[in-house]
Coordinates of C-alpha atoms in Angstrom, one line a residue:
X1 CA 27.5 -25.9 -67.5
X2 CA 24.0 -27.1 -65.7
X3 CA 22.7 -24.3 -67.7
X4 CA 24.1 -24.4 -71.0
X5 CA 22.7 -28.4 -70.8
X6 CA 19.5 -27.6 -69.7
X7 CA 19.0 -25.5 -72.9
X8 CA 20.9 -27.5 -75.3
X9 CA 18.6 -30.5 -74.2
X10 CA 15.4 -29.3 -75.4
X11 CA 16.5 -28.3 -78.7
X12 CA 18.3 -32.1 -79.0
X13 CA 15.0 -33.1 -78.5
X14 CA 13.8 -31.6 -81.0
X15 CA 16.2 -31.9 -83.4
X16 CA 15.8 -36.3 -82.6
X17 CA 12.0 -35.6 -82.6
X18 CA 12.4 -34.0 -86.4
X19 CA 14.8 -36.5 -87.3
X20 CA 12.0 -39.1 -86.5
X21 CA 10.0 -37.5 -87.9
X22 CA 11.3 -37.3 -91.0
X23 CA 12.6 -40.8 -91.1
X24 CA 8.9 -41.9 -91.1
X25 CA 7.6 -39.7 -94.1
X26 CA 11.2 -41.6 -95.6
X27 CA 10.0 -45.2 -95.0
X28 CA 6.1 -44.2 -95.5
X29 CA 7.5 -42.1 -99.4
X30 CA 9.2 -45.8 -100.3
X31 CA 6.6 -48.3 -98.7
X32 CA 3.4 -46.4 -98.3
X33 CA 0.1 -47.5 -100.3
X34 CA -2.4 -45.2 -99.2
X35 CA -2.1 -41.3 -100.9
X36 CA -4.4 -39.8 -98.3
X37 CA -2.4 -41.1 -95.0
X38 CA 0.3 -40.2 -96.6
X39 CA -0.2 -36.6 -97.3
X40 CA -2.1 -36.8 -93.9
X41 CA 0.8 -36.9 -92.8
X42 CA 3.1 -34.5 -94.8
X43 CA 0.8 -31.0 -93.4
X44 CA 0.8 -33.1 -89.6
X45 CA 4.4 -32.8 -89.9
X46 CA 5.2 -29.9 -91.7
X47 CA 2.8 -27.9 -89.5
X48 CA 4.9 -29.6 -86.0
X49 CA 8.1 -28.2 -88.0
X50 CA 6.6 -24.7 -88.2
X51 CA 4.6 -24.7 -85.0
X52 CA 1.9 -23.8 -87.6
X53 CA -1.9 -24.1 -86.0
X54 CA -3.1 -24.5 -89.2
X55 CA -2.8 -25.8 -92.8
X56 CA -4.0 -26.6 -96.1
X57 CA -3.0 -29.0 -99.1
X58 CA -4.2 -27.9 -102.2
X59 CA -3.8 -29.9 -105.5
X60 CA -4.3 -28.8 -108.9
X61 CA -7.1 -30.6 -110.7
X62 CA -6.8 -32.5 -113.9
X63 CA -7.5 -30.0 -116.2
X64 CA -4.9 -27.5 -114.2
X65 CA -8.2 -24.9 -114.3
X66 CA -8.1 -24.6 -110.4
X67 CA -6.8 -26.2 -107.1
X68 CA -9.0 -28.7 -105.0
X69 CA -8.6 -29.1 -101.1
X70 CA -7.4 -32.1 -100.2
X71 CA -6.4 -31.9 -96.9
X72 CA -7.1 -28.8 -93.9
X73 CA -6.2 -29.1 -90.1
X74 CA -6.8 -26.6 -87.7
X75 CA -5.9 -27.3 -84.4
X76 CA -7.7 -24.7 -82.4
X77 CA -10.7 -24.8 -84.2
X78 CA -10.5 -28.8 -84.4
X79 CA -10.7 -29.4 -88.0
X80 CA -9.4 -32.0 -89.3
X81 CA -10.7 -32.8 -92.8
X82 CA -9.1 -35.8 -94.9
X83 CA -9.3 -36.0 -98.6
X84 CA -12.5 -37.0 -100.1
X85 CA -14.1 -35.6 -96.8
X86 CA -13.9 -31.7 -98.3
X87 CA -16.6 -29.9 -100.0
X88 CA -14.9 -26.6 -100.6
X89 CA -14.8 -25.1 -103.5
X90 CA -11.2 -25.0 -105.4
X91 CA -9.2 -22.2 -105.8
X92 CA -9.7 -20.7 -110.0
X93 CA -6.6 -20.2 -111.1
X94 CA -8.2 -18.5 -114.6
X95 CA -10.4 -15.4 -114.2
X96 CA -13.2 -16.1 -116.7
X97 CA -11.6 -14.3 -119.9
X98 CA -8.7 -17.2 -119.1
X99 CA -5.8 -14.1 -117.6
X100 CA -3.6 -15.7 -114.1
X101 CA -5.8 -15.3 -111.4
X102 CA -3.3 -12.9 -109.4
X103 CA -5.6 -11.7 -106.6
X104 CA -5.4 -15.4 -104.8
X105 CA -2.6 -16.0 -103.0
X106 CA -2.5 -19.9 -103.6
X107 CA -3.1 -19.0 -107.2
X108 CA -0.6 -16.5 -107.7
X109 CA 1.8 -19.2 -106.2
X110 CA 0.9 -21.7 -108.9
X111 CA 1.1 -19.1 -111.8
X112 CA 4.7 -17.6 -110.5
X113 CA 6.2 -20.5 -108.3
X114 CA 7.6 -18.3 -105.7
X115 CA 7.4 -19.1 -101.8
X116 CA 4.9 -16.4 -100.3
X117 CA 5.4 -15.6 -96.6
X118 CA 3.0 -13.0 -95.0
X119 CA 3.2 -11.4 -91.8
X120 CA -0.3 -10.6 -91.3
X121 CA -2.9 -11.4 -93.9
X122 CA -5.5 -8.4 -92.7
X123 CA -2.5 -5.9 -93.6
X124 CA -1.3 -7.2 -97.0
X125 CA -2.6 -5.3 -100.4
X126 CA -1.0 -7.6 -102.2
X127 CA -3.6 -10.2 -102.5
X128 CA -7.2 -10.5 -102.1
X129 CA -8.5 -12.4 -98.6
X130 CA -12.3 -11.8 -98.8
X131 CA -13.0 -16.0 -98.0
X132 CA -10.6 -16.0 -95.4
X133 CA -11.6 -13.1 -93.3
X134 CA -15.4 -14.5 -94.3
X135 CA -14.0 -17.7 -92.8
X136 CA -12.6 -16.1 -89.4
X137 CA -16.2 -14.6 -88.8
X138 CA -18.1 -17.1 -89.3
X139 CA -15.9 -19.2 -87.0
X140 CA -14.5 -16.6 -84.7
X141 CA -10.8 -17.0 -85.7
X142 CA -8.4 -14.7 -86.5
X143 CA -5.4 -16.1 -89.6
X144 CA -2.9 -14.1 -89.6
X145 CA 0.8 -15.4 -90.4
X146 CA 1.0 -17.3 -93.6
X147 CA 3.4 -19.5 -96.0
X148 CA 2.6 -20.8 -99.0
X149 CA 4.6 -23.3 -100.8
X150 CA 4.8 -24.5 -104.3
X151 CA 5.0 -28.3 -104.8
X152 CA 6.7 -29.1 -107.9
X153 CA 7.3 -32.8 -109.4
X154 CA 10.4 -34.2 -111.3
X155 CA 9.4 -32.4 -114.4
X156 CA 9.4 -28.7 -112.4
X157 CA 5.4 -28.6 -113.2
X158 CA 3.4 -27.6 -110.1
X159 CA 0.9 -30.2 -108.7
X160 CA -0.1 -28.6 -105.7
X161 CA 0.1 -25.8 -102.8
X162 CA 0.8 -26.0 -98.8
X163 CA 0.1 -23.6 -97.2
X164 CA 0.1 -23.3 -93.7
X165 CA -1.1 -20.2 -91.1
X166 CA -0.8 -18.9 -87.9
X167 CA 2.8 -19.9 -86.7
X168 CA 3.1 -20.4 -82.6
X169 CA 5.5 -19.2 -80.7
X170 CA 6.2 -22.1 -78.5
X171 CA 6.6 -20.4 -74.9
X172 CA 3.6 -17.9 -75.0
X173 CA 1.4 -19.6 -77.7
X174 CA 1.0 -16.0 -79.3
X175 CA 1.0 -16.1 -83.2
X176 CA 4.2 -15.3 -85.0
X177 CA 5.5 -14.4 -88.1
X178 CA 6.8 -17.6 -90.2
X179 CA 10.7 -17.9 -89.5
X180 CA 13.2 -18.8 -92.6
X181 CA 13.8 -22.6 -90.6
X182 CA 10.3 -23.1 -90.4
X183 CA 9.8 -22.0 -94.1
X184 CA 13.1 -24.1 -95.5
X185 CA 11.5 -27.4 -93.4
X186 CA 8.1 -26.9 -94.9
X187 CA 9.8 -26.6 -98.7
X188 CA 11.5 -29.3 -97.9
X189 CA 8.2 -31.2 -96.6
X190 CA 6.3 -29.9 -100.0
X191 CA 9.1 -31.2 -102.2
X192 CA 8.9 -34.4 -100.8
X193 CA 4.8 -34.5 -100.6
X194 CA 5.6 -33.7 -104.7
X195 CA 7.6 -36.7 -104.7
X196 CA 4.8 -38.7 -102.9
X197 CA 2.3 -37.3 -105.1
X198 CA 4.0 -37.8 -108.7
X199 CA 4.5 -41.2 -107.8
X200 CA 1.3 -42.4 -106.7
X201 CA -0.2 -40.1 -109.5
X202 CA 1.8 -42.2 -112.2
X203 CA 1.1 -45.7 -110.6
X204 CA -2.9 -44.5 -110.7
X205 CA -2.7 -43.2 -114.1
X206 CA -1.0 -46.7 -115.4
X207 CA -3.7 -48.6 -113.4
X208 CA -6.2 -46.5 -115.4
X209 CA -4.8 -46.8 -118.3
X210 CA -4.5 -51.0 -118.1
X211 CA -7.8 -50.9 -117.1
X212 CA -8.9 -49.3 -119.7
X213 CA -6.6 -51.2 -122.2
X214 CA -8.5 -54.5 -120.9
X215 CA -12.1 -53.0 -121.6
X216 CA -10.9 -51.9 -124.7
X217 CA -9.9 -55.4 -125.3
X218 CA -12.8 -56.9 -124.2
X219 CA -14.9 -54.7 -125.7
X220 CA -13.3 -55.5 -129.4
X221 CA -14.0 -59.0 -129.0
X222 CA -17.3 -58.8 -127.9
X223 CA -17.8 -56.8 -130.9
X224 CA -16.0 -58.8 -133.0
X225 CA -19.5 -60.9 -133.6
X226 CA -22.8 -59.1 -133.6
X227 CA -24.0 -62.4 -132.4
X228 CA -22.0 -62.6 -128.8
X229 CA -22.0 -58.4 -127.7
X230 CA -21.8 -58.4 -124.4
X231 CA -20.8 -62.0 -123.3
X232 CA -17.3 -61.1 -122.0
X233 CA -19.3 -58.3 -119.5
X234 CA -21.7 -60.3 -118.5
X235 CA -19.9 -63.6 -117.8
X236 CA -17.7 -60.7 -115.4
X237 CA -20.2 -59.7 -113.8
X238 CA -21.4 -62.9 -113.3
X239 CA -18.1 -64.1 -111.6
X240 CA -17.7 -61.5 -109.5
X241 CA -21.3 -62.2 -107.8
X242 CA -19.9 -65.8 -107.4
X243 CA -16.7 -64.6 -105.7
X244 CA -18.8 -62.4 -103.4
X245 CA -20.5 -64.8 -102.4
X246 CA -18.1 -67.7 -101.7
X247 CA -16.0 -64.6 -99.5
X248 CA -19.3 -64.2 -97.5
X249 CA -19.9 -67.2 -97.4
X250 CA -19.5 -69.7 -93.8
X251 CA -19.5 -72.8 -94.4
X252 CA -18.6 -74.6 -97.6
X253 CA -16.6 -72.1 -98.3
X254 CA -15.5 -70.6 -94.9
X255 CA -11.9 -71.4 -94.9
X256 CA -11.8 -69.7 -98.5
X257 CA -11.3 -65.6 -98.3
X258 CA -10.4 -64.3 -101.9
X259 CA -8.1 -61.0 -100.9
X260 CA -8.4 -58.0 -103.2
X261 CA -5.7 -58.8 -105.3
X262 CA -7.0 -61.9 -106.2
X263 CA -10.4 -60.7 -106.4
X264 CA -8.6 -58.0 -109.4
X265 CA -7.4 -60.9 -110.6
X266 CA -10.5 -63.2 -111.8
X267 CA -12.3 -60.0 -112.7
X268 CA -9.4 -59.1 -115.2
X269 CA -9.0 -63.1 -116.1
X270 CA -12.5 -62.7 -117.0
X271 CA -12.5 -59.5 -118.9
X272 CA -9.9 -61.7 -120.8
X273 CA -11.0 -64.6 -120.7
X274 CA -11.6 -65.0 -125.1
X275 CA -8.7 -62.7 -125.4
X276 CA -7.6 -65.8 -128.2
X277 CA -10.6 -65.2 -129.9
X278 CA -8.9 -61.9 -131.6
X279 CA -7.2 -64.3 -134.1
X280 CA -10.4 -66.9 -134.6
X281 CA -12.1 -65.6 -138.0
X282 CA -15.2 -64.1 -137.6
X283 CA -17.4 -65.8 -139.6
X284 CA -16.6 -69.0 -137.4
X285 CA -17.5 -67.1 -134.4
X286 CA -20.7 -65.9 -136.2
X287 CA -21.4 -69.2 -137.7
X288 CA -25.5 -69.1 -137.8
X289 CA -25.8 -72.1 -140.1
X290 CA -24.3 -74.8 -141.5
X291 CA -23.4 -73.7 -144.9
X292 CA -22.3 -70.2 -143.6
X293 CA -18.6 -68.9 -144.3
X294 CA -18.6 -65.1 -145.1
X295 CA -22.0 -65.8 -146.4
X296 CA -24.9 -68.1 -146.3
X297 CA -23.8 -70.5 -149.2
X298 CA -27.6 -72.1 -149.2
X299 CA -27.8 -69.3 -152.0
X300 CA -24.9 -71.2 -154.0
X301 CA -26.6 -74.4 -154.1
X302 CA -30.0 -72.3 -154.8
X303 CA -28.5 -70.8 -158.0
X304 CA -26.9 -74.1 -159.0
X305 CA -30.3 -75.9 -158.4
X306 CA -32.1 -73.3 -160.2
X307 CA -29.8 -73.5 -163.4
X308 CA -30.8 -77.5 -163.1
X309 CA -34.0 -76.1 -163.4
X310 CA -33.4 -74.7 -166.3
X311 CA -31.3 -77.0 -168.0
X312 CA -33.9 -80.0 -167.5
X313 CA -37.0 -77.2 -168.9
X314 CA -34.4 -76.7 -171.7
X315 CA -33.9 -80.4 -172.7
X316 CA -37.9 -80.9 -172.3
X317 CA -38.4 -78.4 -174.6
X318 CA -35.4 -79.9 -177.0
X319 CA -37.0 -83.2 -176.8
X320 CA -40.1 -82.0 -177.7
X321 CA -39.3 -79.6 -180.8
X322 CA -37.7 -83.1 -182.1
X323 CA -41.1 -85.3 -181.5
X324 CA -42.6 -82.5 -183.5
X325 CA -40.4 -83.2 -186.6
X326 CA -41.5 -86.5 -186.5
X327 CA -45.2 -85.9 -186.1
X328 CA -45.5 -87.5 -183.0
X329 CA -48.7 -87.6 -181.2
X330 CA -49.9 -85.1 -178.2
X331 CA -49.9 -88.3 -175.4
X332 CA -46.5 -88.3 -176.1
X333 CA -45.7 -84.4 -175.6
X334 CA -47.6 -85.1 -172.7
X335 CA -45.3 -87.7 -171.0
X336 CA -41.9 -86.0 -171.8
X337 CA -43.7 -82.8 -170.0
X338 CA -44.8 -85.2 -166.7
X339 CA -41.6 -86.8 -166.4
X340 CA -39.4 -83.4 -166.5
X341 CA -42.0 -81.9 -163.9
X342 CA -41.6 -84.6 -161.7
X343 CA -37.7 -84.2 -161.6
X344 CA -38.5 -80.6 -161.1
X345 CA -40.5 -81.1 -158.4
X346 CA -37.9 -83.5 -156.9
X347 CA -35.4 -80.9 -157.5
X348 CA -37.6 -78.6 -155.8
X349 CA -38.3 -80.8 -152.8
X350 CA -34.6 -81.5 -152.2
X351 CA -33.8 -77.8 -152.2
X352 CA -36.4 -77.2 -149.4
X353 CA -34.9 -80.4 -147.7
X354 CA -31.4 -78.9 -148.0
X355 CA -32.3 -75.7 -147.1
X356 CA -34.5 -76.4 -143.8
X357 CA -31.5 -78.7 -142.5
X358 CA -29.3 -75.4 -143.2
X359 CA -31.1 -73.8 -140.6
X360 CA -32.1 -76.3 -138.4
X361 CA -31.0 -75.9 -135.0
X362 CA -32.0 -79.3 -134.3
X363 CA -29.8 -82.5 -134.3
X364 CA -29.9 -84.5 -137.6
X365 CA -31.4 -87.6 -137.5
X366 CA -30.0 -90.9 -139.3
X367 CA -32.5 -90.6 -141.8
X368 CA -31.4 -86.8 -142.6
X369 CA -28.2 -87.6 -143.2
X370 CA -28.9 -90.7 -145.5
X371 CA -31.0 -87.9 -147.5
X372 CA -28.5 -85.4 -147.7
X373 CA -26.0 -88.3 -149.1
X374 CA -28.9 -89.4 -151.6
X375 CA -29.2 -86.1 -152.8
X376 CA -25.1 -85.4 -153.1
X377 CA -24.8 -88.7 -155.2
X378 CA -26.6 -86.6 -157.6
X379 CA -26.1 -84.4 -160.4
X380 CA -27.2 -82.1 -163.5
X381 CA -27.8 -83.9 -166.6
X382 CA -26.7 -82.1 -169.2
X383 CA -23.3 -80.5 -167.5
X384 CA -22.7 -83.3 -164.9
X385 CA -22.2 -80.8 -162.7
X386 CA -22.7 -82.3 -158.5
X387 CA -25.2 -81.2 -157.0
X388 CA -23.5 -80.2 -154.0
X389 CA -19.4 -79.5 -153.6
X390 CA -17.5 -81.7 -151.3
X391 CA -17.3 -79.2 -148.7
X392 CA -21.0 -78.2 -148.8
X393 CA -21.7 -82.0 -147.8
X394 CA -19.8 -81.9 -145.5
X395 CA -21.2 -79.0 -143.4
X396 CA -24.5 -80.2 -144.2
X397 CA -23.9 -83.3 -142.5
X398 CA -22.9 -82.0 -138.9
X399 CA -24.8 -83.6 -136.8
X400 CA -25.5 -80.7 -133.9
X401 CA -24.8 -77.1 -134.2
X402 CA -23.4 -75.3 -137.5
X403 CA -19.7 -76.2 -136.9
X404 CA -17.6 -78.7 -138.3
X405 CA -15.0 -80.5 -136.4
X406 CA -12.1 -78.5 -138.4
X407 CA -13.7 -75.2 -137.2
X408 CA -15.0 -76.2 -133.4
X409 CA -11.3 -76.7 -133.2
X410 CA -10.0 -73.6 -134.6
X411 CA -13.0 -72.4 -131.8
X412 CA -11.2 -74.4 -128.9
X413 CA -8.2 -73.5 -129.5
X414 CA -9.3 -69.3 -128.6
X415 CA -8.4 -70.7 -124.8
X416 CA -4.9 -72.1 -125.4
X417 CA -4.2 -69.4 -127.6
X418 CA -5.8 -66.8 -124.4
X419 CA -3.0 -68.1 -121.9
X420 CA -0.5 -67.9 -125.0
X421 CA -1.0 -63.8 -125.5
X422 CA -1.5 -63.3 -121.9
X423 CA 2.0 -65.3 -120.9
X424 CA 3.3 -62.2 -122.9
X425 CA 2.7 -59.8 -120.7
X426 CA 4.4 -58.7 -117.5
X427 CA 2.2 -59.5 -114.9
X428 CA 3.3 -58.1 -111.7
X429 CA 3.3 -60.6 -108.9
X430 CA -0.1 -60.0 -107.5
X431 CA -1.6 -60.5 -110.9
X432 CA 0.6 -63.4 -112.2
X433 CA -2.0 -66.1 -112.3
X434 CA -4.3 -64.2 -114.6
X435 CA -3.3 -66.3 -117.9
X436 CA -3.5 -69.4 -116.0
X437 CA -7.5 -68.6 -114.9
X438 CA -8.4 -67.4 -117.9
X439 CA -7.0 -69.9 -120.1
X440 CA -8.6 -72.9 -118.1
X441 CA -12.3 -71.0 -118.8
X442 CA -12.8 -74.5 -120.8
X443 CA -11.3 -76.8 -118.8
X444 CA -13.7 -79.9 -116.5
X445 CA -12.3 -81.1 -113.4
X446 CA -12.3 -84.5 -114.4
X447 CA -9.7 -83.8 -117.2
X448 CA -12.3 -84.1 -120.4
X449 CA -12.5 -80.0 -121.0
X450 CA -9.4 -78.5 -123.0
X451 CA -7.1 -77.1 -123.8
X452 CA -4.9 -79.0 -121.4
X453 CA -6.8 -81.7 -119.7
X454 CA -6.4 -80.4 -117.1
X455 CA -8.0 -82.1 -113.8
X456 CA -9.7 -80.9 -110.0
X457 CA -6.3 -80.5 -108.5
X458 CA -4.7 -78.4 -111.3
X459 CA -7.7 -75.5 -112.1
X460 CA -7.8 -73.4 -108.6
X461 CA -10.8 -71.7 -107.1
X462 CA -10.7 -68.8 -109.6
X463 CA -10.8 -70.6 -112.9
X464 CA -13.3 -72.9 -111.3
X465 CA -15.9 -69.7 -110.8
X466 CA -14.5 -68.4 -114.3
X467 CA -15.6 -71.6 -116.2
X468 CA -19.3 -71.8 -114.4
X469 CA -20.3 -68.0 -115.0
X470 CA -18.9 -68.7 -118.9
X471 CA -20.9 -71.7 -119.4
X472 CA -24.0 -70.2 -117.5
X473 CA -24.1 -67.2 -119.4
X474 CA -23.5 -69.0 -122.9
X475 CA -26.4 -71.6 -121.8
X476 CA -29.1 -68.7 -121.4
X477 CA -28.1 -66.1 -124.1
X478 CA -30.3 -64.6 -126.2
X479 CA -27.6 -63.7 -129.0
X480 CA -25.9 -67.2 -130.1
X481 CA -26.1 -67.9 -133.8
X482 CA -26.3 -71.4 -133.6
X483 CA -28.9 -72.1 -130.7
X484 CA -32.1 -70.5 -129.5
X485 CA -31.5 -69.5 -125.5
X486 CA -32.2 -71.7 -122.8
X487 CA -35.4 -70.8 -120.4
X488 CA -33.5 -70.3 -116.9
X489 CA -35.2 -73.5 -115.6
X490 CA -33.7 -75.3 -118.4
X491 CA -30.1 -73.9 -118.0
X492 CA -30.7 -74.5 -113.9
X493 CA -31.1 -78.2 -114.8
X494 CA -28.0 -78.7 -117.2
X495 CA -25.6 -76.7 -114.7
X496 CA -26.6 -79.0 -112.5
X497 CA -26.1 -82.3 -113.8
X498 CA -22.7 -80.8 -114.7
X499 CA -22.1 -80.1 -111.2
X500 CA -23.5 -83.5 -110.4
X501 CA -21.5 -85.1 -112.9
X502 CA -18.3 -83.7 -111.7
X503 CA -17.6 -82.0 -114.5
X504 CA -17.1 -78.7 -112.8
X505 CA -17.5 -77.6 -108.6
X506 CA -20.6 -78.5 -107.1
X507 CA -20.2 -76.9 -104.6
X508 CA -19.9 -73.3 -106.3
X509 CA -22.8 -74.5 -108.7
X510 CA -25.0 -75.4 -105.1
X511 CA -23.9 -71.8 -103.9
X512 CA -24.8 -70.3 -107.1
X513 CA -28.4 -71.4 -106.9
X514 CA -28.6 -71.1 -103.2
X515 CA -27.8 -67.9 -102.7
X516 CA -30.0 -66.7 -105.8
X517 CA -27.3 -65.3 -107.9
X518 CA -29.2 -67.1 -111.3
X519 CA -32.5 -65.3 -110.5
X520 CA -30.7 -61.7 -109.6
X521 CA -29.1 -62.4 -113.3
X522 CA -31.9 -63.7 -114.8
X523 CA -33.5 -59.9 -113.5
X524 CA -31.3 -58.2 -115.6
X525 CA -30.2 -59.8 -118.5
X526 CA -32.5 -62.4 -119.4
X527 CA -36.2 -62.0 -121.3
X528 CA -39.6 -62.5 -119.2
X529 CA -40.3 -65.5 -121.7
X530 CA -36.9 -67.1 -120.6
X531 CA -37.4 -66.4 -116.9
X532 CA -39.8 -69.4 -115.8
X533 CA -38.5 -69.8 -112.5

């Protein structure tokens, strides 16, 4: 009995051991993050289940044209490569006229999905094992037993090769053939490693592919105005050297860490930050002067002017043929001529005035305005036609910039209309305060900024780094229609009394400054001529 339990112990052991074992690669398949500890640990175990000295995990690359190493161990030789770490060439699994490569075992294994076990790889004419003997020479090791193992995902498509070598027998350490138990555990292993594989292969490909939906996004908008290319990109970039620096920061800022996720979050909040600017017409967005819809309307009132023009040389000359009927003297061809050049000249004058206010990125003065009314009380003599429409007075009379107050709110309302779209979406948990950030781009901490009002306690660190990277970068650009760019001393001095004003974090606005991040910027974005700093 003493003996029957003194053999049946060991292999208890390590049946409990494989058990483990395999319980961990269970919890690591359903909570694991990291794809290269995980398969790590797939060729660890599967080579402990076939006493294997050595192994390989091979996985096909994205065009399926050859297999990549992604992991090697070799215990006797003390290799233990990770992925990443390997600079081995793949496997081909095409000879160059594009027939199986056959000659390869971990090829052949790919093209025909069968389980290859060999004895003793120097004794097989079956396959070709040039690199491996090569490899055994130049390292002084001998492979001999071998298994390799198709991995297969839930659609029966191969994604990769184990293959493991040189099998121990566990009393004298000589190398064995591969037995069937060994074999079954490591298909078993690969299947799962398949499992492992598909999964994290789909959750990287969706990642991708959201990632690159965003750009695309982004991207659209930005070229949505030949004025603002390249805003949403900088105003990115700009946030996430504001974020870097607040994490290194100690000691404003030393109880605040941004993690990863929420770092992935502002930098996504910002990629989409004028998502609501999709629906905003472009010619608002593009708006370079004050008459400007689709086109420059200064050229309608031009025309109309110009047809005044006529019309008044028409009724001189009308005037003038009937003086002649009436033999009337030269003096008094004369005056009709002086007074219909005169309101020629004013018509003239007032189309200069009109368009040089157009196109002014200047504040109109008082005295502007009261000209601009002047002139619209006006209109043609002979058809009574105004001189100006309703609508062209009243985009000739804004005051600053080239929008009215109809359109600056169609304008505002991009941010509401941001958090509106992005609320749509199905944020995963991590993410979940992206329409929030990027909605609040406009928002003031004192509660004057829109589209909510909303006040210090309500916009979190995030939107707070969003909104001063956004108004920095729009402050200094070289590309917005309705104002020339700032000089960085000048945009220094306004984001300052903003952050003085508490109208958005000091703090952050102090750090920005401090730390350099405007004159880094500045470096690469900005033109010598603006740079006076």
């Amino acid at each position: 009995m003493e003996n029957i339990l003194g053999e049946l112990c060991p292999f208890l052991e390590e049946q409990a051991r494989e058990i483990s074992e395999l319980t961990a690669i269970g919890k690591a398949l359903g909570t694991g993050k990291d794809i290269r500890a995980l398969l790590k640990m797939i060729l660890s175990i599967a080579r402990r289940f076939s006493r294997a000295d050595g192994g390989t995990l091979y996985l096909v690359d994205r065009n399926r044209r050859k297999l990549d190493f992604h992991v090697f161990h070799n215990d006797s030789l003390k290799i233990d490569e990770e992925p990443g770490n390997i600079n081995l060439p793949g496997v081909p699994l095409y000879h160059d006229n594009n027939a199986p490569n056959l000659s390869n075992v971990s090829s052949y294994v790919f093209h025909t999905g069968e389980i290859i076990k060999i004895d003793d790889v120097y004794r097989t004419n079956q396959f070709l094992f040039d690199g491996t003997r090569k490899f055994d020479e130049a390292l002084n090791y001998r492979s001999k037993s071998m298994v390799v193992i198709p991995m297969r995902n839930h659609e029966d498509d191969i994604i990769g090769i184990l293959q493991l070598i040189n099998s121990k027998d566990p009393s004298s350490g000589n190398i064995i053939p591969f037995s069937k138990d060994a074999q079954e555990k490591a298909a078993a292993l690969a299947s799962q490693a398949s499992v492992i594989l598909t999964q994290q292969k789909l959750i990287v490909e969706m990642k991708e592919l959201f990632e690159a939906f965003i750009k695309a996004i982004a991207v659209s908008i930005d070229e949505k105005s030949k004025h603002t290319g390249g805003h949403i990109q900088r105003v990115t970039e700009l946030s996430m050297m504001i974020a870097d620096r607040i994490n290194k920061n100690n000691t404003v800022f030393k109880t605040i860490r941004l993690s990863d996720d929420q770092m992935d979050e502002l930098r996504i909040a910002a990629l989409m930050h004028d998502t609501g600017k999709i629906t905003t017409p472009e010619h608002i967005i593009s708006k370079s002067t004050r008459l400007e819809t689709v086109f420059d309307r200064i050229e309608v009132i031009r025309t109309r002017l110009e047809l005044f023009k006529t019309n008044l040389k028409l009724m001189a000359t009308r005037k003038k043929l009937a003086l002649l009927d009436q033999s009337c003297k030269e003096e008094e061809m004369s005056r009709i001529d002086a007074v219909y050049t005169r309101k020629i000249e004013t018509l003239e004058t007032e189309m200069k005035i009109l368009s040089t206010i157009n196109s002014s990125r200047a504040p109109l003065s008082q005295d502007l305005i009261a000209r601009i009314e002047e002139i619209n009380e006006k209109s043609c003599e002979v058809s009574k036609v105004p001189y100006l429409t309703e609508d062209e007075f009243e985009n000739l009379c804004i005051i600053k910039g080239t929008l009215t107050a109809k359109e600056r709110d169609i304008i505002n309302s991009h941010a509401q209309l941001t958090e509106k779209i992005l609320n749509k979406l199905p944020w995963p948990k991590k993410l979940s305060k992206i329409p929030s950030i990027a909605g609040a781009h406009h928002e003031k901490l004192d509660g004057s900024g829109y589209p909510l009002h909303l006040n210090r306690e309500n916009i979190n660190i995030q939107a707070r780094i969003l909104a001063i990277a956004d108004i920095f970068e729009a402050l200094c650009a070289k590309d917005r229609p309705y104002k020339g760019p700032m000089t960085l001393g000048e945009t220094v001095t306004v984001l300052k009394q903003m952050g003085e004003d508490h109208l958005i974090d000091n703090d952050i606005v102090k750090l920005f400054f401090e730390s350099g991040i405007h004159i880094e910027y500045a470096k690469r974005h900005l033109s010598p001529d603006q740079i006076d700093l």
